[in-house]
Amino acid sequence: MKNIFLVTGGAGFIGSNLCDYLLKNGHKIIIIDNFNNFYNSNIKRSNITHMKNLMKTNNILNDNLIIEEGDIRDINFLTRVISSYNIDVVVHLAAMAGVRPSIMDPLLYNEVNINGTLNLLELCKQFSINKLIFASSSSVYGNNQKLPFSESDFVDSPISPYASTKKSGELLCHVYSHLYGFNIACLRFFTVYGRRQRPDLAIYKFTDLILKGKEICIFGDGTSQRDYTYIDDIIQGIDKAITWASTDTSKYGIFNLGRSDTIMLKYMVQKLESEIGIKANMKYLTSQPGDVEITYADITKSNKILGYNPLTNFDDGISKFVKWFRAVPFSG
């Protein structure tokens, strides 16, 4: 069955890739995005242009994609949008992202990530939309000592404002599921990378600097580890979460979406050097506040309940990313 999706943050990295997927599968998409200046807004507008070109190539009707430019903190804007369409499913990706920037401006992160999410949940209640996917983050685990990270682990010790806002979002989702019978999947994304990646993220940033012959900064000794997850696997997980949320009524679940494999920072740089064909000029600095030593997803629950099965290993994902990076107008 074809659905009408509201995708907040739909012009961004994960959102635009998801919208491509949904459009190709015949669904109607309403994108909410404020095109803010967290990074070059032209990148997001280029993502929208790509979407429209994809629609032409695949003979998708123009009215299957609607762009609503505005802020999730603006309740009047949200009310106008949500009241105008018969929305089946909300995929809530819009947020202020990043651990380090959240330390610089915690009030903004609270306003967008917590109050914006509450606005959306209230309007879903008002307009009887009971299927929602919430983008959470592996950052909620903080410096978890148990490996790999499981959804049942204690996550009440975040070490950044960003992490605390994502945990707060999960709690708000639980409240609305419990009180109003919403079907909600909270998805904890683990270090997503791939085409259209945000330019502030390490893989993009390092690729850009290496190609320009500029110095890259390594915070710590290079032994920190991340569970890098390729964008196609994240889209697969979101799609399976949508199916899960669409089957029964009144249920809430938290699911890890990672690869369940850890890659050391030093190896990530070495792989980029190999793919790019240029040696990196590295500068080692002290670790940054808010950064965790390792992220490592236990995906047993996601596999069993959702059928989630990541397929792209790190080496192949980096090869795909570098190829994309060299081809796009905004890279470099």
mmCIF file of N, CA, C and O in Angstrom, residues 124-183:
data_model
loop_
_atom_site.group_PDB
_atom_site.id
_atom_site.type_symbol
_atom_site.label_atom_id
_atom_site.label_comp_id
_atom_site.label_asym_id
_atom_site.label_seq_id
_atom_site.Cartn_x
_atom_site.Cartn_y
_atom_site.Cartn_z
ATOM 1 N N CYS A 124 0.732 15.268 16.118
ATOM 2 C CA CYS A 124 0.358 13.900 15.723
ATOM 3 C C CYS A 124 -0.845 13.435 16.533
ATOM 4 O O CYS A 124 -1.774 12.804 16.002
ATOM 5 N N LYS A 125 -0.852 13.769 17.808
ATOM 6 C CA LYS A 125 -2.013 13.434 18.653
ATOM 7 C C LYS A 125 -3.259 14.163 18.156
ATOM 8 O O LYS A 125 -4.326 13.558 17.982
ATOM 9 N N GLN A 126 -3.105 15.451 17.894
ATOM 10 C CA GLN A 126 -4.256 16.271 17.488
ATOM 11 C C GLN A 126 -4.864 15.790 16.166
ATOM 12 O O GLN A 126 -6.088 15.792 16.011
ATOM 13 N N PHE A 127 -4.011 15.358 15.233
ATOM 14 C CA PHE A 127 -4.501 14.980 13.907
ATOM 15 C C PHE A 127 -4.495 13.463 13.681
ATOM 16 O O PHE A 127 -4.540 12.999 12.544
ATOM 17 N N SER A 128 -4.443 12.715 14.782
ATOM 18 C CA SER A 128 -4.612 11.248 14.761
ATOM 19 C C SER A 128 -3.616 10.547 13.829
ATOM 20 O O SER A 128 -3.969 9.662 13.059
ATOM 21 N N ILE A 129 -2.356 10.957 13.926
ATOM 22 C CA ILE A 129 -1.272 10.265 13.208
ATOM 23 C C ILE A 129 -0.546 9.407 14.236
ATOM 24 O O ILE A 129 0.097 9.928 15.150
ATOM 25 N N ASN A 130 -0.667 8.101 14.120
ATOM 26 C CA ASN A 130 -0.161 7.248 15.201
ATOM 27 C C ASN A 130 1.045 6.393 14.821
ATOM 28 O O ASN A 130 1.409 5.473 15.543
ATOM 29 N N LYS A 131 1.695 6.699 13.702
ATOM 30 C CA LYS A 131 2.888 5.941 13.297
ATOM 31 C C LYS A 131 4.045 6.916 13.129
ATOM 32 O O LYS A 131 3.994 7.824 12.290
ATOM 33 N N LEU A 132 5.088 6.729 13.933
ATOM 34 C CA LEU A 132 6.198 7.669 13.925
ATOM 35 C C LEU A 132 7.527 6.942 14.084
ATOM 36 O O LEU A 132 7.653 6.022 14.903
ATOM 37 N N ILE A 133 8.511 7.374 13.292
ATOM 38 C CA ILE A 133 9.885 6.899 13.421
ATOM 39 C C ILE A 133 10.711 8.064 13.941
ATOM 40 O O ILE A 133 10.692 9.159 13.347
ATOM 41 N N PHE A 134 11.421 7.857 15.042
ATOM 42 C CA PHE A 134 12.223 8.916 15.655
ATOM 43 C C PHE A 134 13.703 8.592 15.515
ATOM 44 O O PHE A 134 14.150 7.503 15.884
ATOM 45 N N ALA A 135 14.465 9.558 14.979
ATOM 46 C CA ALA A 135 15.908 9.375 14.815
ATOM 47 C C ALA A 135 16.618 9.702 16.115
ATOM 48 O O ALA A 135 16.741 10.866 16.499
ATOM 49 N N SER A 136 17.078 8.653 16.790
ATOM 50 C CA SER A 136 17.896 8.830 17.979
ATOM 51 C C SER A 136 19.363 8.632 17.586
ATOM 52 O O SER A 136 19.716 8.733 16.411
ATOM 53 N N SER A 137 20.208 8.346 18.544
ATOM 54 C CA SER A 137 21.644 8.321 18.276
ATOM 55 C C SER A 137 22.371 7.386 19.224
ATOM 56 O O SER A 137 21.973 7.217 20.384
ATOM 57 N N SER A 138 23.463 6.815 18.746
ATOM 58 C CA SER A 138 24.317 5.984 19.608
ATOM 59 C C SER A 138 24.949 6.820 20.711
ATOM 60 O O SER A 138 25.453 6.258 21.701
ATOM 61 N N SER A 139 24.923 8.146 20.584
ATOM 62 C CA SER A 139 25.527 8.996 21.619
ATOM 63 C C SER A 139 24.826 8.847 22.964
ATOM 64 O O SER A 139 25.410 9.177 24.006
ATOM 65 N N VAL A 140 23.593 8.330 22.966
ATOM 66 C CA VAL A 140 22.880 8.176 24.247
ATOM 67 C C VAL A 140 23.598 7.189 25.162
ATOM 68 O O VAL A 140 23.399 7.218 26.381
ATOM 69 N N TYR A 141 24.438 6.314 24.608
ATOM 70 C CA TYR A 141 25.141 5.320 25.429
ATOM 71 C C TYR A 141 26.300 5.916 26.218
ATOM 72 O O TYR A 141 26.787 5.288 27.162
ATOM 73 N N GLY A 142 26.744 7.134 25.866
ATOM 74 C CA GLY A 142 27.866 7.741 26.575
ATOM 75 C C GLY A 142 29.081 6.838 26.538
ATOM 76 O O GLY A 142 29.330 6.143 25.553
ATOM 77 N N ASN A 143 29.842 6.846 27.616
ATOM 78 C CA ASN A 143 30.998 5.955 27.720
ATOM 79 C C ASN A 143 30.583 4.626 28.342
ATOM 80 O O ASN A 143 31.060 4.229 29.411
ATOM 81 N N ASN A 144 29.678 3.960 27.668
ATOM 82 C CA ASN A 144 29.161 2.677 28.140
ATOM 83 C C ASN A 144 30.310 1.675 28.255
ATOM 84 O O ASN A 144 31.102 1.512 27.329
ATOM 85 N N GLN A 145 30.389 0.990 29.376
ATOM 86 C CA GLN A 145 31.491 0.044 29.598
ATOM 87 C C GLN A 145 31.210 -1.343 29.039
ATOM 88 O O GLN A 145 32.123 -2.129 28.812
ATOM 89 N N LYS A 146 29.956 -1.638 28.812
ATOM 90 C CA LYS A 146 29.583 -2.960 28.298
ATOM 91 C C LYS A 146 29.585 -2.938 26.780
ATOM 92 O O LYS A 146 29.008 -2.054 26.160
ATOM 93 N N LEU A 147 30.232 -3.910 26.171
ATOM 94 C CA LEU A 147 30.310 -3.999 24.715
ATOM 95 C C LEU A 147 29.756 -5.329 24.237
ATOM 96 O O LEU A 147 30.003 -6.364 24.866
ATOM 97 N N PRO A 148 29.057 -5.340 23.094
ATOM 98 C CA PRO A 148 28.574 -4.172 22.364
ATOM 99 C C PRO A 148 27.397 -3.513 23.079
ATOM 100 O O PRO A 148 26.838 -4.066 24.015
ATOM 101 N N PHE A 149 26.982 -2.345 22.605
ATOM 102 C CA PHE A 149 25.900 -1.591 23.228
ATOM 103 C C PHE A 149 24.556 -2.221 22.875
ATOM 104 O O PHE A 149 24.228 -2.401 21.713
ATOM 105 N N SER A 150 23.776 -2.508 23.918
ATOM 106 C CA SER A 150 22.454 -3.102 23.728
ATOM 107 C C SER A 150 21.366 -2.114 24.134
ATOM 108 O O SER A 150 21.571 -1.282 25.026
ATOM 109 N N GLU A 151 20.211 -2.239 23.496
ATOM 110 C CA GLU A 151 19.094 -1.338 23.789
ATOM 111 C C GLU A 151 18.653 -1.421 25.249
ATOM 112 O O GLU A 151 18.029 -0.488 25.765
ATOM 113 N N SER A 152 18.956 -2.513 25.924
ATOM 114 C CA SER A 152 18.565 -2.672 27.328
ATOM 115 C C SER A 152 19.598 -2.087 28.292
ATOM 116 O O SER A 152 19.375 -2.075 29.505
ATOM 117 N N ASP A 153 20.712 -1.563 27.781
ATOM 118 C CA ASP A 153 21.749 -1.000 28.644
ATOM 119 C C ASP A 153 21.280 0.296 29.296
ATOM 120 O O ASP A 153 20.421 1.015 28.773
ATOM 121 N N PHE A 154 21.879 0.615 30.429
ATOM 122 C CA PHE A 154 21.616 1.856 31.156
ATOM 123 C C PHE A 154 22.122 3.039 30.324
ATOM 124 O O PHE A 154 23.283 3.066 29.913
ATOM 125 N N VAL A 155 21.259 4.004 30.058
ATOM 126 C CA VAL A 155 21.662 5.157 29.237
ATOM 127 C C VAL A 155 21.288 6.477 29.914
ATOM 128 O O VAL A 155 20.911 7.445 29.243
ATOM 129 N N ASP A 156 21.422 6.522 31.216
ATOM 130 C CA ASP A 156 21.096 7.740 31.951
ATOM 131 C C ASP A 156 22.339 8.548 32.322
ATOM 132 O O ASP A 156 22.283 9.387 33.234
ATOM 133 N N SER A 157 23.438 8.333 31.606
ATOM 134 C CA SER A 157 24.663 9.091 31.863
ATOM 135 C C SER A 157 25.244 9.661 30.568
ATOM 136 O O SER A 157 26.369 9.362 30.183
ATOM 137 N N PRO A 158 24.473 10.489 29.856
ATOM 138 C CA PRO A 158 25.003 11.099 28.634
ATOM 139 C C PRO A 158 26.160 12.034 28.960
ATOM 140 O O PRO A 158 26.245 12.559 30.076
ATOM 141 N N ILE A 159 27.041 12.262 27.985
ATOM 142 C CA ILE A 159 28.193 13.123 28.250
ATOM 143 C C ILE A 159 28.222 14.335 27.308
ATOM 144 O O ILE A 159 29.250 14.998 27.180
ATOM 145 N N SER A 160 27.094 14.625 26.669
ATOM 146 C CA SER A 160 26.984 15.844 25.860
ATOM 147 C C SER A 160 25.536 16.293 25.845
ATOM 148 O O SER A 160 24.618 15.483 26.002
ATOM 149 N N PRO A 161 25.290 17.596 25.665
ATOM 150 C CA PRO A 161 23.907 18.064 25.528
ATOM 151 C C PRO A 161 23.183 17.374 24.377
ATOM 152 O O PRO A 161 21.986 17.075 24.490
ATOM 153 N N TYR A 162 23.870 17.154 23.254
ATOM 154 C CA TYR A 162 23.235 16.474 22.124
ATOM 155 C C TYR A 162 22.705 15.113 22.546
ATOM 156 O O TYR A 162 21.543 14.765 22.265
ATOM 157 N N ALA A 163 23.533 14.336 23.238
ATOM 158 C CA ALA A 163 23.111 13.006 23.686
ATOM 159 C C ALA A 163 21.908 13.093 24.612
ATOM 160 O O ALA A 163 20.966 12.288 24.512
ATOM 161 N N SER A 164 21.916 14.069 25.498
ATOM 162 C CA SER A 164 20.798 14.185 26.447
ATOM 163 C C SER A 164 19.504 14.555 25.732
ATOM 164 O O SER A 164 18.423 14.117 26.120
ATOM 165 N N THR A 165 19.602 15.359 24.653
ATOM 166 C CA THR A 165 18.378 15.711 23.918
ATOM 167 C C THR A 165 17.818 14.506 23.175
ATOM 168 O O THR A 165 16.595 14.366 23.042
ATOM 169 N N LYS A 166 18.692 13.626 22.693
ATOM 170 C CA LYS A 166 18.208 12.432 21.996
ATOM 171 C C LYS A 166 17.568 11.446 22.970
ATOM 172 O O LYS A 166 16.541 10.822 22.671
ATOM 173 N N LYS A 167 18.146 11.316 24.143
ATOM 174 C CA LYS A 167 17.526 10.487 25.181
ATOM 175 C C LYS A 167 16.175 11.081 25.588
ATOM 176 O O LYS A 167 15.177 10.352 25.756
ATOM 177 N N SER A 168 16.109 12.401 25.711
ATOM 178 C CA SER A 168 14.845 13.051 26.059
ATOM 179 C C SER A 168 13.786 12.802 24.988
ATOM 180 O O SER A 168 12.609 12.593 25.298
ATOM 181 N N GLY A 169 14.200 12.828 23.728
ATOM 182 C CA GLY A 169 13.269 12.539 22.635
ATOM 183 C C GLY A 169 12.699 11.136 22.726
ATOM 184 O O GLY A 169 11.498 10.923 22.488
ATOM 185 N N GLU A 170 13.546 10.178 23.063
ATOM 186 C CA GLU A 170 13.062 8.801 23.240
ATOM 187 C C GLU A 170 12.022 8.730 24.348
ATOM 188 O O GLU A 170 11.000 8.033 24.223
ATOM 189 N N LEU A 171 12.279 9.442 25.450
ATOM 190 C CA LEU A 171 11.345 9.419 26.575
ATOM 191 C C LEU A 171 10.002 10.059 26.203
ATOM 192 O O LEU A 171 8.937 9.541 26.561
ATOM 193 N N LEU A 172 10.058 11.169 25.485
ATOM 194 C CA LEU A 172 8.816 11.794 25.026
ATOM 195 C C LEU A 172 8.029 10.845 24.120
ATOM 196 O O LEU A 172 6.798 10.734 24.234
ATOM 197 N N CYS A 173 8.733 10.162 23.247
ATOM 198 C CA CYS A 173 8.063 9.198 22.356
ATOM 199 C C CYS A 173 7.401 8.087 23.164
ATOM 200 O O CYS A 173 6.283 7.643 22.842
ATOM 201 N N HIS A 174 8.068 7.641 24.214
ATOM 202 C CA HIS A 174 7.478 6.586 25.054
ATOM 203 C C HIS A 174 6.189 7.076 25.712
ATOM 204 O O HIS A 174 5.185 6.352 25.775
ATOM 205 N N VAL A 175 6.209 8.316 26.191
ATOM 206 C CA VAL A 175 5.021 8.878 26.839
ATOM 207 C C VAL A 175 3.834 8.884 25.879
ATOM 208 O O VAL A 175 2.723 8.468 26.223
ATOM 209 N N TYR A 176 4.056 9.342 24.652
ATOM 210 C CA TYR A 176 2.959 9.449 23.690
ATOM 211 C C TYR A 176 2.498 8.084 23.189
ATOM 212 O O TYR A 176 1.314 7.902 22.893
ATOM 213 N N SER A 177 3.409 7.147 23.137
ATOM 214 C CA SER A 177 3.000 5.781 22.798
ATOM 215 C C SER A 177 2.126 5.195 23.902
ATOM 216 O O SER A 177 1.089 4.581 23.638
ATOM 217 N N HIS A 178 2.543 5.422 25.138
ATOM 218 C CA HIS A 178 1.809 4.875 26.286
ATOM 219 C C HIS A 178 0.437 5.535 26.452
ATOM 220 O O HIS A 178 -0.574 4.846 26.661
ATOM 221 N N LEU A 179 0.397 6.860 26.347
ATOM 222 C CA LEU A 179 -0.852 7.574 26.619
ATOM 223 C C LEU A 179 -1.844 7.540 25.460
ATOM 224 O O LEU A 179 -3.055 7.480 25.678
ATOM 225 N N TYR A 180 -1.331 7.549 24.237
ATOM 226 C CA TYR A 180 -2.216 7.761 23.094
ATOM 227 C C TYR A 180 -2.163 6.641 22.055
ATOM 228 O O TYR A 180 -2.757 6.776 20.981
ATOM 229 N N GLY A 181 -1.464 5.558 22.367
ATOM 230 C CA GLY A 181 -1.480 4.407 21.479
ATOM 231 C C GLY A 181 -0.678 4.572 20.207
ATOM 232 O O GLY A 181 -0.952 3.909 19.203
ATOM 233 N N PHE A 182 0.328 5.457 20.231
ATOM 234 C CA PHE A 182 1.182 5.618 19.048
ATOM 235 C C PHE A 182 2.031 4.361 18.830
ATOM 236 O O PHE A 182 2.454 3.710 19.786
ATOM 237 N N ASN A 183 2.296 4.054 17.578
ATOM 238 C CA ASN A 183 3.327 3.070 17.213
ATOM 239 C C ASN A 183 4.603 3.843 16.915
ATOM 240 O O ASN A 183 4.669 4.569 15.920
#
